[in-house]
Short mmCIF file of C-alpha atoms in Angstrom, two decimals:
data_model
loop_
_atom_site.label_atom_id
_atom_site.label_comp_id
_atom_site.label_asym_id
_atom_site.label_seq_id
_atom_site.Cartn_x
_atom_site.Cartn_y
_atom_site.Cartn_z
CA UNK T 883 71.78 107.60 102.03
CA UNK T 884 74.42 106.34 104.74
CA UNK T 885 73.94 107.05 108.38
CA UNK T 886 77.16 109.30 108.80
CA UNK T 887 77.98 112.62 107.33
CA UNK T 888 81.91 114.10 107.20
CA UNK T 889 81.11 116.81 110.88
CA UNK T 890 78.98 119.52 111.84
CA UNK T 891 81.91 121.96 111.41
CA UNK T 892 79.80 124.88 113.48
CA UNK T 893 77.73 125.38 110.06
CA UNK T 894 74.70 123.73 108.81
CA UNK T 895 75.67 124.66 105.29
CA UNK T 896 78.84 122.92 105.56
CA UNK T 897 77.44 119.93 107.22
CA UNK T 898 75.25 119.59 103.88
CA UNK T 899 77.64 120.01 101.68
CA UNK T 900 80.35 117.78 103.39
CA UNK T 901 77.60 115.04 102.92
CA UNK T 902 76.98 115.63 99.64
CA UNK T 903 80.44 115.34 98.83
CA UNK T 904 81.20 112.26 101.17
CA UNK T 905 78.34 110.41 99.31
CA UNK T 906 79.44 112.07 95.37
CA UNK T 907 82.91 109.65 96.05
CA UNK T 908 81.48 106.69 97.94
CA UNK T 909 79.46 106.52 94.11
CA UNK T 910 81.48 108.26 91.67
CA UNK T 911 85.13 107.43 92.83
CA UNK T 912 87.20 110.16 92.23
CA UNK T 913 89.53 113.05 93.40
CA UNK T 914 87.88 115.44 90.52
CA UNK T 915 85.92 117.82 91.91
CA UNK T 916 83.95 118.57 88.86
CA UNK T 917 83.52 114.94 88.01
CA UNK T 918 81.98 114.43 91.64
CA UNK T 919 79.89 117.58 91.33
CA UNK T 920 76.54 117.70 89.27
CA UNK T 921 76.74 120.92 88.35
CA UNK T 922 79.32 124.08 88.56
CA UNK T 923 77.34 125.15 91.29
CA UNK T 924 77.85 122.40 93.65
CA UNK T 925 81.47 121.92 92.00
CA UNK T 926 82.75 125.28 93.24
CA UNK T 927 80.49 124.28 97.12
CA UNK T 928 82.54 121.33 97.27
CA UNK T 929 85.91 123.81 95.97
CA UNK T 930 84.83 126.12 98.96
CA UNK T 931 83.88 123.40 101.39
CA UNK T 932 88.08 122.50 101.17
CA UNK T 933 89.35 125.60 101.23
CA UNK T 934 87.07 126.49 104.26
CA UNK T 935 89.20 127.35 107.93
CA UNK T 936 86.25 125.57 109.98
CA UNK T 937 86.50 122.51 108.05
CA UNK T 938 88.75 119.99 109.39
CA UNK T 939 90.54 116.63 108.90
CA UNK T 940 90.55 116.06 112.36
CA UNK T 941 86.31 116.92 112.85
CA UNK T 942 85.71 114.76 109.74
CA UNK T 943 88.06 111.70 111.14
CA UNK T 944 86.19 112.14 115.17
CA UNK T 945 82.72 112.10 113.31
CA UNK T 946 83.26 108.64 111.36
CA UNK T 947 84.58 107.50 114.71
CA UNK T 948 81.69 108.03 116.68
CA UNK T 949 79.48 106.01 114.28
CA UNK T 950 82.08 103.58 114.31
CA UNK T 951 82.08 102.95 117.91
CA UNK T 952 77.93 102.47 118.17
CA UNK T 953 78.14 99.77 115.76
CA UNK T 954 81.99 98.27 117.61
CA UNK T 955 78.96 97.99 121.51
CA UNK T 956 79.43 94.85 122.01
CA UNK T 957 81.81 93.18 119.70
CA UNK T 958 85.12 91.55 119.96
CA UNK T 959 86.88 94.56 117.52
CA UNK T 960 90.42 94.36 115.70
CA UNK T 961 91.65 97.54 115.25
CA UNK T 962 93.91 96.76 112.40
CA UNK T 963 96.62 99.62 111.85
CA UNK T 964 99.00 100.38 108.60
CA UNK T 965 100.69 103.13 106.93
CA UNK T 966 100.11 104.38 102.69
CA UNK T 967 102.09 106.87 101.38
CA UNK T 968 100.68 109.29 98.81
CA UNK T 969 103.89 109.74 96.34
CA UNK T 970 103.85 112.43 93.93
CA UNK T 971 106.72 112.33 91.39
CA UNK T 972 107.56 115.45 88.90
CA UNK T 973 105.46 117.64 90.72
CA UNK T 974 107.65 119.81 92.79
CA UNK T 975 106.25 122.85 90.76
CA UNK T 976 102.83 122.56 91.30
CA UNK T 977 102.03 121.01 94.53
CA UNK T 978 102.53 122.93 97.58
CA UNK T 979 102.73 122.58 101.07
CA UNK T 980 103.37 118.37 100.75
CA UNK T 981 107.06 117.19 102.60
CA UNK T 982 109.06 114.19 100.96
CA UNK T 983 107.71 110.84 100.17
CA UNK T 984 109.72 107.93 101.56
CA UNK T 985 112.23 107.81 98.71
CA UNK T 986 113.24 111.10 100.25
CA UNK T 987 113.05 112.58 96.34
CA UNK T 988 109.53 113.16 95.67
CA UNK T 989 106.76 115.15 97.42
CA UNK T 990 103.99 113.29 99.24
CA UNK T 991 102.90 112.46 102.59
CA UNK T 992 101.66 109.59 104.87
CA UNK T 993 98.04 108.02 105.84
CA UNK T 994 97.74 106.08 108.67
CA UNK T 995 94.59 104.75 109.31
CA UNK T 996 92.82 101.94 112.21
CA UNK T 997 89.86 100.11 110.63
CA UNK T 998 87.78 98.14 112.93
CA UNK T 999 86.76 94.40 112.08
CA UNK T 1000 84.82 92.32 113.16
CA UNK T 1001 86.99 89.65 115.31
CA UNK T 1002 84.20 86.58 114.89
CA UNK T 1003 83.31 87.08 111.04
CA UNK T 1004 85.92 89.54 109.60
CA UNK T 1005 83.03 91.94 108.73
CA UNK T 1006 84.26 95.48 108.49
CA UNK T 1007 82.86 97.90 111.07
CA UNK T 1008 83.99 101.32 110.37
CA UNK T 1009 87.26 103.66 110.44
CA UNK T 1010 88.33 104.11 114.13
CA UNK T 1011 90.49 107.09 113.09
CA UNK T 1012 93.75 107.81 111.20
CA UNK T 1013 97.05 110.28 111.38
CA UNK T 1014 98.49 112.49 108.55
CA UNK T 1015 102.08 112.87 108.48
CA UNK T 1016 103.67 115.00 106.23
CA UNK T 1017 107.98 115.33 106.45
CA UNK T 1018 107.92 119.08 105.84
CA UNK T 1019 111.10 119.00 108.28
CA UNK T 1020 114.77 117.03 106.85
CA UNK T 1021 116.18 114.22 108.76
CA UNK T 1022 116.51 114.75 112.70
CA UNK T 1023 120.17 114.18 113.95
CA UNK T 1024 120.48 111.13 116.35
CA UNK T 1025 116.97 109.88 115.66
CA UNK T 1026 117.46 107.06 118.54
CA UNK T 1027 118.03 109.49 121.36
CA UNK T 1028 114.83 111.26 120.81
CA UNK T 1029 111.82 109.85 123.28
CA UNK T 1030 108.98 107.92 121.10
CA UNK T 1031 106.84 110.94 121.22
CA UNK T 1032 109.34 113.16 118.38
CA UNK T 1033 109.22 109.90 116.62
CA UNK T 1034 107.03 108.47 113.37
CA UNK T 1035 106.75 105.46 114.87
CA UNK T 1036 104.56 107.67 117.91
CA UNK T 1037 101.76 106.94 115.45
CA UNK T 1038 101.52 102.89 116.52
CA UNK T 1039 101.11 103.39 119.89
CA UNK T 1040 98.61 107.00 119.43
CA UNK T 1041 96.63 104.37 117.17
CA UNK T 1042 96.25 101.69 120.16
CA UNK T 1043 95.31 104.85 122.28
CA UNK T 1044 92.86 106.00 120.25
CA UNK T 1045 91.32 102.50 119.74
CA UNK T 1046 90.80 101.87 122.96
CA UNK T 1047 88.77 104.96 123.45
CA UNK T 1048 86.55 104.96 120.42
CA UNK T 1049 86.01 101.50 120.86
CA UNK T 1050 85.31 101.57 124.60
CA UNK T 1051 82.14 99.89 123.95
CA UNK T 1052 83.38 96.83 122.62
CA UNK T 1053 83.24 93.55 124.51
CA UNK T 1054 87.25 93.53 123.56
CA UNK T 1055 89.93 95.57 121.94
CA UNK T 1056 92.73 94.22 119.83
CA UNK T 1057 95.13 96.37 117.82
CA UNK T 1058 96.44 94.54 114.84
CA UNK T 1059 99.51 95.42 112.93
CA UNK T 1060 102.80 94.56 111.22
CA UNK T 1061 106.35 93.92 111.73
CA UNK T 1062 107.15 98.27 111.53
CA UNK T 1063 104.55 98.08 115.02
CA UNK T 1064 107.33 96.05 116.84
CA UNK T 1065 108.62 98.53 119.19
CA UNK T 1066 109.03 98.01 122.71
CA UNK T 1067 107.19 101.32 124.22
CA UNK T 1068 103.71 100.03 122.50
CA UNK T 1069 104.24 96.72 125.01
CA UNK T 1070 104.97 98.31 128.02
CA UNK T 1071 102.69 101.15 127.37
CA UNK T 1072 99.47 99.12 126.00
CA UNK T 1073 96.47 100.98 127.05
CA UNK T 1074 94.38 99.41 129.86
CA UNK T 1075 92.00 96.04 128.63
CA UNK T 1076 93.43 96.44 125.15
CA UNK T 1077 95.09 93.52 123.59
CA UNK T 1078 97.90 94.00 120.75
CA UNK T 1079 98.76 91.49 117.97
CA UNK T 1080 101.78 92.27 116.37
CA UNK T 1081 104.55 90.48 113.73
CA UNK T 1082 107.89 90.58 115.14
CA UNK T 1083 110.32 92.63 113.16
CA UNK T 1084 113.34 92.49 116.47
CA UNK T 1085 114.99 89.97 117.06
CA UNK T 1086 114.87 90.64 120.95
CA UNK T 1087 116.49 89.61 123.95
CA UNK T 1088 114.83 87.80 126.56
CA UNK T 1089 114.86 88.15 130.07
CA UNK T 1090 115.65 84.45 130.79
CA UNK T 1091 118.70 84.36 128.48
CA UNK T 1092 118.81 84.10 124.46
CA UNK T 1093 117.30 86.13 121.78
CA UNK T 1094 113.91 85.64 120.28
CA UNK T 1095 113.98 84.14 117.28
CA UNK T 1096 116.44 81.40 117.75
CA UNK T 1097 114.20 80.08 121.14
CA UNK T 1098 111.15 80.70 119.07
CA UNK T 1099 113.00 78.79 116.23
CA UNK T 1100 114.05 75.75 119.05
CA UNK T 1101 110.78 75.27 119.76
CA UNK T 1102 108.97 71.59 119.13
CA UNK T 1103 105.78 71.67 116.39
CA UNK T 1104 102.21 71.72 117.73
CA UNK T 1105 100.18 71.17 114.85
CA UNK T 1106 100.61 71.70 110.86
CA UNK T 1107 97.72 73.58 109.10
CA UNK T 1108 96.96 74.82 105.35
CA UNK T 1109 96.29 77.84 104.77
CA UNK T 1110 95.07 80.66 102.06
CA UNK T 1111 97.11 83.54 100.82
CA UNK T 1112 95.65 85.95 99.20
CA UNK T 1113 97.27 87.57 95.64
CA UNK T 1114 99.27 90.53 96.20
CA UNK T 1115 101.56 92.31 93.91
CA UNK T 1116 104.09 89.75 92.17
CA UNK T 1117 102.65 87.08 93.71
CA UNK T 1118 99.50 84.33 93.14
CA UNK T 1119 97.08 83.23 95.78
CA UNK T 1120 98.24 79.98 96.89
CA UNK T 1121 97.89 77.62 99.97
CA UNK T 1122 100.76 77.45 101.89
CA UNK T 1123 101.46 73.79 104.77
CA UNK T 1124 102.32 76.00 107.30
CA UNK T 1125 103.93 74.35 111.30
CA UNK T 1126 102.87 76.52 114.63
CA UNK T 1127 104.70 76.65 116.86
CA UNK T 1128 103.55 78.94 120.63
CA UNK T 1129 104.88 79.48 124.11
CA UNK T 1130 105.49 82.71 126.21
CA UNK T 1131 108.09 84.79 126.86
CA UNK T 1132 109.82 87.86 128.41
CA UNK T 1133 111.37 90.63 126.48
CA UNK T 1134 114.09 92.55 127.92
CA UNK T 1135 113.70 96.41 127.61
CA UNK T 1136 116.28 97.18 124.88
CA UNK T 1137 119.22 100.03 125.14
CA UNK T 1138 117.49 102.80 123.38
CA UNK T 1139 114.34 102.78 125.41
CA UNK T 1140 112.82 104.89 128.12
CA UNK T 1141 114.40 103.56 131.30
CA UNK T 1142 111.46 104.53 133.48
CA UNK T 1143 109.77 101.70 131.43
CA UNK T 1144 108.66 98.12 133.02
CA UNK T 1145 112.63 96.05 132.50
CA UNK T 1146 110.77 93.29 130.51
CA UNK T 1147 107.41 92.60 128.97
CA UNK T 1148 105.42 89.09 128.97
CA UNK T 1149 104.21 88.42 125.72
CA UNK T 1150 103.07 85.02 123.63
CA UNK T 1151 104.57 83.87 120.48
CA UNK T 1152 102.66 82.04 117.46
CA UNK T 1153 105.28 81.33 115.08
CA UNK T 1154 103.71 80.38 111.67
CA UNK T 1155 106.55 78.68 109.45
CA UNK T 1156 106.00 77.25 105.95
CA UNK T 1157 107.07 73.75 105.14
CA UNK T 1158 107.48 72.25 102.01
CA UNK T 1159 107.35 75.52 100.15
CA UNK T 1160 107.95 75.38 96.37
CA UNK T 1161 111.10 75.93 95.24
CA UNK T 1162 110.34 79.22 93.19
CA UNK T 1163 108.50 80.62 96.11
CA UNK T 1164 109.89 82.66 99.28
CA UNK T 1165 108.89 80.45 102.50
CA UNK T 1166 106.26 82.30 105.20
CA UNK T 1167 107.37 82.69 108.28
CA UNK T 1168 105.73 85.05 110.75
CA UNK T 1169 106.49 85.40 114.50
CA UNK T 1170 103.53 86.70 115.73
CA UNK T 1171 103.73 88.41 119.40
CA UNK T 1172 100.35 89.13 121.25
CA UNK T 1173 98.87 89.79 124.86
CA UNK T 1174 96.61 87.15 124.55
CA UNK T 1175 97.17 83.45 126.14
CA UNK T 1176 97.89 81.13 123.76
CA UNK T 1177 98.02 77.46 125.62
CA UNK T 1178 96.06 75.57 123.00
CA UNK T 1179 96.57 74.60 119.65
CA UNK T 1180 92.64 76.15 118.94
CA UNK T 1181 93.96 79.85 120.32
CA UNK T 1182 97.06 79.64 118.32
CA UNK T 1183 94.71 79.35 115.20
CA UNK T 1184 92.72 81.74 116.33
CA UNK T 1185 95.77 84.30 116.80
CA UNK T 1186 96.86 83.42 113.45
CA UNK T 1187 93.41 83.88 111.86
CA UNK T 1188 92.72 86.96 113.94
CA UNK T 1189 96.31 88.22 111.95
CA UNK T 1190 95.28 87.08 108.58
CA UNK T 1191 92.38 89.88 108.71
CA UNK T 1192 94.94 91.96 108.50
CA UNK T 1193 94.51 92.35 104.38
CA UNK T 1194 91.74 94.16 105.18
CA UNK T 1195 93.23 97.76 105.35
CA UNK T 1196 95.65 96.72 102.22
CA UNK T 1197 92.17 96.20 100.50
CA UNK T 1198 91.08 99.67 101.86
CA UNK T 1199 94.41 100.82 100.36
CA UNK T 1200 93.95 99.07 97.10
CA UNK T 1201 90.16 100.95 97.11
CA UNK T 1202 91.51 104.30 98.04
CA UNK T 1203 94.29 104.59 95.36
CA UNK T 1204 94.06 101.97 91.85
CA UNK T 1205 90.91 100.11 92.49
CA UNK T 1206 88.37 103.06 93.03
CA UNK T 1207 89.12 106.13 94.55
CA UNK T 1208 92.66 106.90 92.61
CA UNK T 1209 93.64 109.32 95.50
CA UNK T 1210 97.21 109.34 94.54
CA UNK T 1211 96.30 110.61 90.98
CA UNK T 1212 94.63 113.79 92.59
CA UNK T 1213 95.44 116.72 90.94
CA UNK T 1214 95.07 119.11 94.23
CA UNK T 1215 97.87 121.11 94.38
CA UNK T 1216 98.17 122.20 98.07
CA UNK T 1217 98.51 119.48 100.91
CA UNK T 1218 96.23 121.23 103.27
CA UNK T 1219 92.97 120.68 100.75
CA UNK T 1220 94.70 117.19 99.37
CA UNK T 1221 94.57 116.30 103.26
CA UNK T 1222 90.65 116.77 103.23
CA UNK T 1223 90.74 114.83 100.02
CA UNK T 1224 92.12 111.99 101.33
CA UNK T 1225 90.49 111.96 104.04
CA UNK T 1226 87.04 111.54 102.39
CA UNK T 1227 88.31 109.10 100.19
CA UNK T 1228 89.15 107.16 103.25
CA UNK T 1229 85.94 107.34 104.24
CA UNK T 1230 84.70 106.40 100.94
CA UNK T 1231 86.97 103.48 100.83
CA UNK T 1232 85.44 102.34 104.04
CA UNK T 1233 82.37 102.32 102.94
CA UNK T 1234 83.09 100.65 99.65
CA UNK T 1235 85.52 97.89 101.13
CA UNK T 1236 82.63 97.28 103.56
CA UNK T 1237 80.08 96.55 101.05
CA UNK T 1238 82.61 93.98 99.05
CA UNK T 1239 83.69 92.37 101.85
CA UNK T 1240 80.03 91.42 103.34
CA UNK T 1241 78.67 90.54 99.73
CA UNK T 1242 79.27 86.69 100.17
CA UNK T 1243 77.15 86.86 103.61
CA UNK T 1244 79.75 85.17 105.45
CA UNK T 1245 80.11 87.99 107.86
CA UNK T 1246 76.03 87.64 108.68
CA UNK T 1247 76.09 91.67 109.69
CA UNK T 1248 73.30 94.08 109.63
CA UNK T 1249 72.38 95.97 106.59
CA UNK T 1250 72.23 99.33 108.92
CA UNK T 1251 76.34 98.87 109.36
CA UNK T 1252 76.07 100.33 106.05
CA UNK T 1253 73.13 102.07 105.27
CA UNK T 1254 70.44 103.95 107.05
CA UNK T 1255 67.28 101.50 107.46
CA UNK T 1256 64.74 104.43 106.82
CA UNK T 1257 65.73 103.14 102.93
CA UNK T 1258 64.30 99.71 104.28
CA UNK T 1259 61.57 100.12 101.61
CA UNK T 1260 62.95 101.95 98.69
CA UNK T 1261 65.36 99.08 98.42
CA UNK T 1262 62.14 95.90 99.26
CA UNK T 1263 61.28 97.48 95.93
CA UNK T 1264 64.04 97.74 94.35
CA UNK T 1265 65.21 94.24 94.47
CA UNK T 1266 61.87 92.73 93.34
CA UNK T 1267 62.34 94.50 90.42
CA UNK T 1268 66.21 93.46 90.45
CA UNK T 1269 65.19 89.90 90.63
CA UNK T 1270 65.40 87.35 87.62
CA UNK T 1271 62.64 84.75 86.79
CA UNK T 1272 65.18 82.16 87.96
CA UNK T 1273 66.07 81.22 91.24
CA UNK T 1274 69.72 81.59 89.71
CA UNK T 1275 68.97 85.53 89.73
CA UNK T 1276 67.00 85.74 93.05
CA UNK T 1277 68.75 87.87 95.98
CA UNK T 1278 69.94 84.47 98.21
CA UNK T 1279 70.28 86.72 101.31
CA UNK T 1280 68.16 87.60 104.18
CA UNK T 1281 66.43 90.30 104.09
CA UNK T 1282 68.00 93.71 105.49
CA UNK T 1283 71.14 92.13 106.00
CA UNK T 1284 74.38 93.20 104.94
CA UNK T 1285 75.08 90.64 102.08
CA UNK T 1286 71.56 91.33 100.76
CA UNK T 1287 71.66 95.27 100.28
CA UNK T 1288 75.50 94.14 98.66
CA UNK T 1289 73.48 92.21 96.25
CA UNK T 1290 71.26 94.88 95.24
CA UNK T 1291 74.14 97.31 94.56
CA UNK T 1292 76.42 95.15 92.68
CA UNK T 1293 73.40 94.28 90.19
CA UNK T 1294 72.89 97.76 89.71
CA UNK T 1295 76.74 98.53 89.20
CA UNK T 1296 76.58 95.70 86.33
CA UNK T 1297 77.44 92.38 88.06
CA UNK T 1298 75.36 89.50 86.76
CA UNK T 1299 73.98 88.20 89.84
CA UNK T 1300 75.61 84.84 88.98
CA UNK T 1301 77.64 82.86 91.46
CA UNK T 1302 78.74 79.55 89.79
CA UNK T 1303 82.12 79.17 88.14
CA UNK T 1304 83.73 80.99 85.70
CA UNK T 1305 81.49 84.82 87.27
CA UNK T 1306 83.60 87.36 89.29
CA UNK T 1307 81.42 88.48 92.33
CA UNK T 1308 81.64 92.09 92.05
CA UNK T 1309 84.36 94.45 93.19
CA UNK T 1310 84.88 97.57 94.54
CA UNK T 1311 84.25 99.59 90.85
CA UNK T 1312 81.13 97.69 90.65
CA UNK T 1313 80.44 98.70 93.85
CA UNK T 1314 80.90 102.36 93.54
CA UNK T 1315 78.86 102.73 89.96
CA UNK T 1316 75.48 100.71 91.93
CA UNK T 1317 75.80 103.00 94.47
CA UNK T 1318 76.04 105.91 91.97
CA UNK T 1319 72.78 104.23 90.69
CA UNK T 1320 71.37 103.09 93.77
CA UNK T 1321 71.68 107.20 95.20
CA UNK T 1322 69.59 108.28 91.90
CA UNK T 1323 66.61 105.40 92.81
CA UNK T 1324 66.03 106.58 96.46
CA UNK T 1325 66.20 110.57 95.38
CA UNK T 1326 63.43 109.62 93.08
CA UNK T 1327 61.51 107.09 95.59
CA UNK T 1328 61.41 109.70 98.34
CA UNK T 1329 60.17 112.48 96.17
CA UNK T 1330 57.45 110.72 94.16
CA UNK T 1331 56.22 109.13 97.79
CA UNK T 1332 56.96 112.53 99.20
CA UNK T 1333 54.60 114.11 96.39
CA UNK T 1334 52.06 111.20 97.54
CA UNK T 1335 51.81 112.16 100.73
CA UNK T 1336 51.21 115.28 99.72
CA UNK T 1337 48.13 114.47 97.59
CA UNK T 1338 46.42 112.52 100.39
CA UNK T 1339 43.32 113.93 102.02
#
């Protein structure tokens, strides 16, 4: 049904049945193999498919970059970085292979993916690529004397690397990521025509005298703006009067760092401060240091906006673990399968997130960034019959775009198909269950006009 499969892996076999599994969680979301399977059969192919030596993490994670960068030609791409750790508590006596979570107790392990978005509309692209770690080794003495290649934090600037070649194509290249990114070797080290927008975590020295924050802090208002924050865990959406505040500077290379590195850095800062918070409420602030030239109040929104799309792999996150996939409730027992695992139910979340966040149409993409457009006519069909009598229940899209297929797959997962007040568009479960649906429909369209063909003259 989609245009990617999971890797060749040397094996047609295994190319078939890495599909068929890839496409079993993008529409039944789930780390159960016989819940994804349709039979025993294909339940112990899928079994065999993770236990196989030729079948790799790394193949499956190039091949979903490679489709990725044919649909990034072109663009302006934000390659949006974060870590998710996979924490599994009480289960030192079944699971195998997995190192210690980050409470240094449990077992578990690390994801950290690079999504690609689109810079102009926020529509998601594709996964640019992602890095499993897994702390099978205890704490290294003197961690800060160790060059950023033994480190974790390696992983930020391997991401930008890797962004910048998979996304080669693009028109530009911007690696997004949080305060944890904030490290001095991904500056100096930046790959070549790849902009970085990062939240500063350090509060740095600068090369003309001072530290960061309180010159950043010194510096007069531009413009006030109001702006959306989405829900997260313990806290409400709200709008938050926020003050901006940009300029340039220098960072000085710090103590601990490579001393064959440039002695300072020249960055610009967008510092978004909340005014007026409520009282209840913990003020945002966010320093945000980038490569691009902010001289205008219009570019520091943009920088700012450009950030914001940063929810976008937390949503991923949300899809691969509570909302959908439930990754972290995987009942694998050895970390070298569970690392397949997760990696297809990145995928999967991809895939998913994708869908919900181009349902609105506000991201005006292409329905064949999701779907192959061979289905162009299984799914004409399908949404005449989808259609109400109303113009309340017609598909509002354009036709093969991205927002229209959404439509048709959120109507069969069970949405409505209303939009006014008071109706949830659909979200990622909804998603999954139409394209459960949606994956029955075109098996049956292509063999009963398959068995047409067939009876022609």
């Amino acid at each position: 049904m989609f245009q990617e499969d999971l890797g060749g892996f040397g094996d047609a076999r295994l190319r078939s049945v890495g599909a068929r599994l890839l496409d079993a969680m993008c529409q039944q979301p789930t780390t159960r193999i016989h819940a994804l399977a349709q039979d025993r059969a294909e339940a112990l192919a899928f079994g065999r498919f993770l236990d196989h030596d030729a079948v790799s993490h790394g193949e499956m994670l190039t091949t979903a970059a490679r489709f990725t960068g044919r649909r990034a030609a072109e663009r302006h791409v934000l390659a949006i970085q974060d870590t998710t750790e996979f924490n599994f508590p009480g289960h030192a006596a079944s699971k195998r292979g997995f190192g210690r979570s980050g409470n240094g107790r449990d077992l578990g392990l690390f994801l950290h993916p690079t999504i690609a978005v689109d810079a102009l509309d926020g529509g998601m692209i594709g996964l640019v690529g992602a890095q499993i770690i897994n702390r099978t080794v205890g704490k290294v003495e003197r961690p800060r004397q160790r060059p950023i290649e033994e480190k974790e934090s390696y992983r930020w600037l391997l991401a930008a690397e890797e962004a910048s070649e998979v996304l080669a194509g693009a028109s530009c290249v911007t690696v997004v990521a949080d305060r944890e990114s904030d490290i001095y070797e991904q500056y100096a080290r930046r790959p070549e025509a790849t902009h970085l927008l990062t939240r500063a975590a350090q509060d740095r020295c600068l090369a003309d005298a001072g530290r960061l924050f309180a010159t950043v802090d010194a510096w007069v208002e531009r413009h006030h703006d109001t702006i959306d924050l989405p829900a997260t865990s313990g806290r409400p959406a709200r709008k938050a009067r926020v003050a901006l505040r940009f300029d340039a500077v220098s960072l000085c290379r710090p103590m601990t760092a490579d001393r064959n590195l440039a002695a300072s850095v020249d960055l610009w800062v967008v510092d978004v401060a909340e005014v007026d918070a409520p009282p209840d409420v913990e003020p945002l602030h966010w320093r945000l240091l980038t490569t691009h030239p902010v001289r205008t109040v219009e570019q520091a929104q943009q920088v700012v906006a450009w950030y914001r799309l940063r929810w976008t792999v937390e949503q991923v996150f949300r899809t691969l673990k509570s909302a959908a996939v439930q990754i972290d409730q995987s009942q694998v027992t050895e970390a070298r399968r569970f690392t397949k695992l997760a990696v297809v139910g990145l995928i999967a979340a991809v895939r998913i997130m994708q869908i919900v966040v181009g349902r609105d149409g506000q991201t005006e993409q292409s329905m064949a960034d999701a779907i192959d457009p061979v289905h162009e006519p299984a799914l004409a069909a399908l949404n005449a019959r989808l259609e109400g009598r109303t113009e309340l229940l017609k598909n509002p899209h354009p036709s093969w775009s991205l927002a229209w297929f959404a439509w048709i797959v959120s109507r069969l997962g069970g949405w409505s198909g209303y939009t006014s007040r008071g109706y949830k568009p659909a979200g990622p479960k909804t998603v999954a269950r139409g394209l459960l649906r949606l994956d029955s429909f075109l098996q049956g369209w292509n063999l009963a006009n398959h068995s047409a063909d067939m009876r022609l003259p």
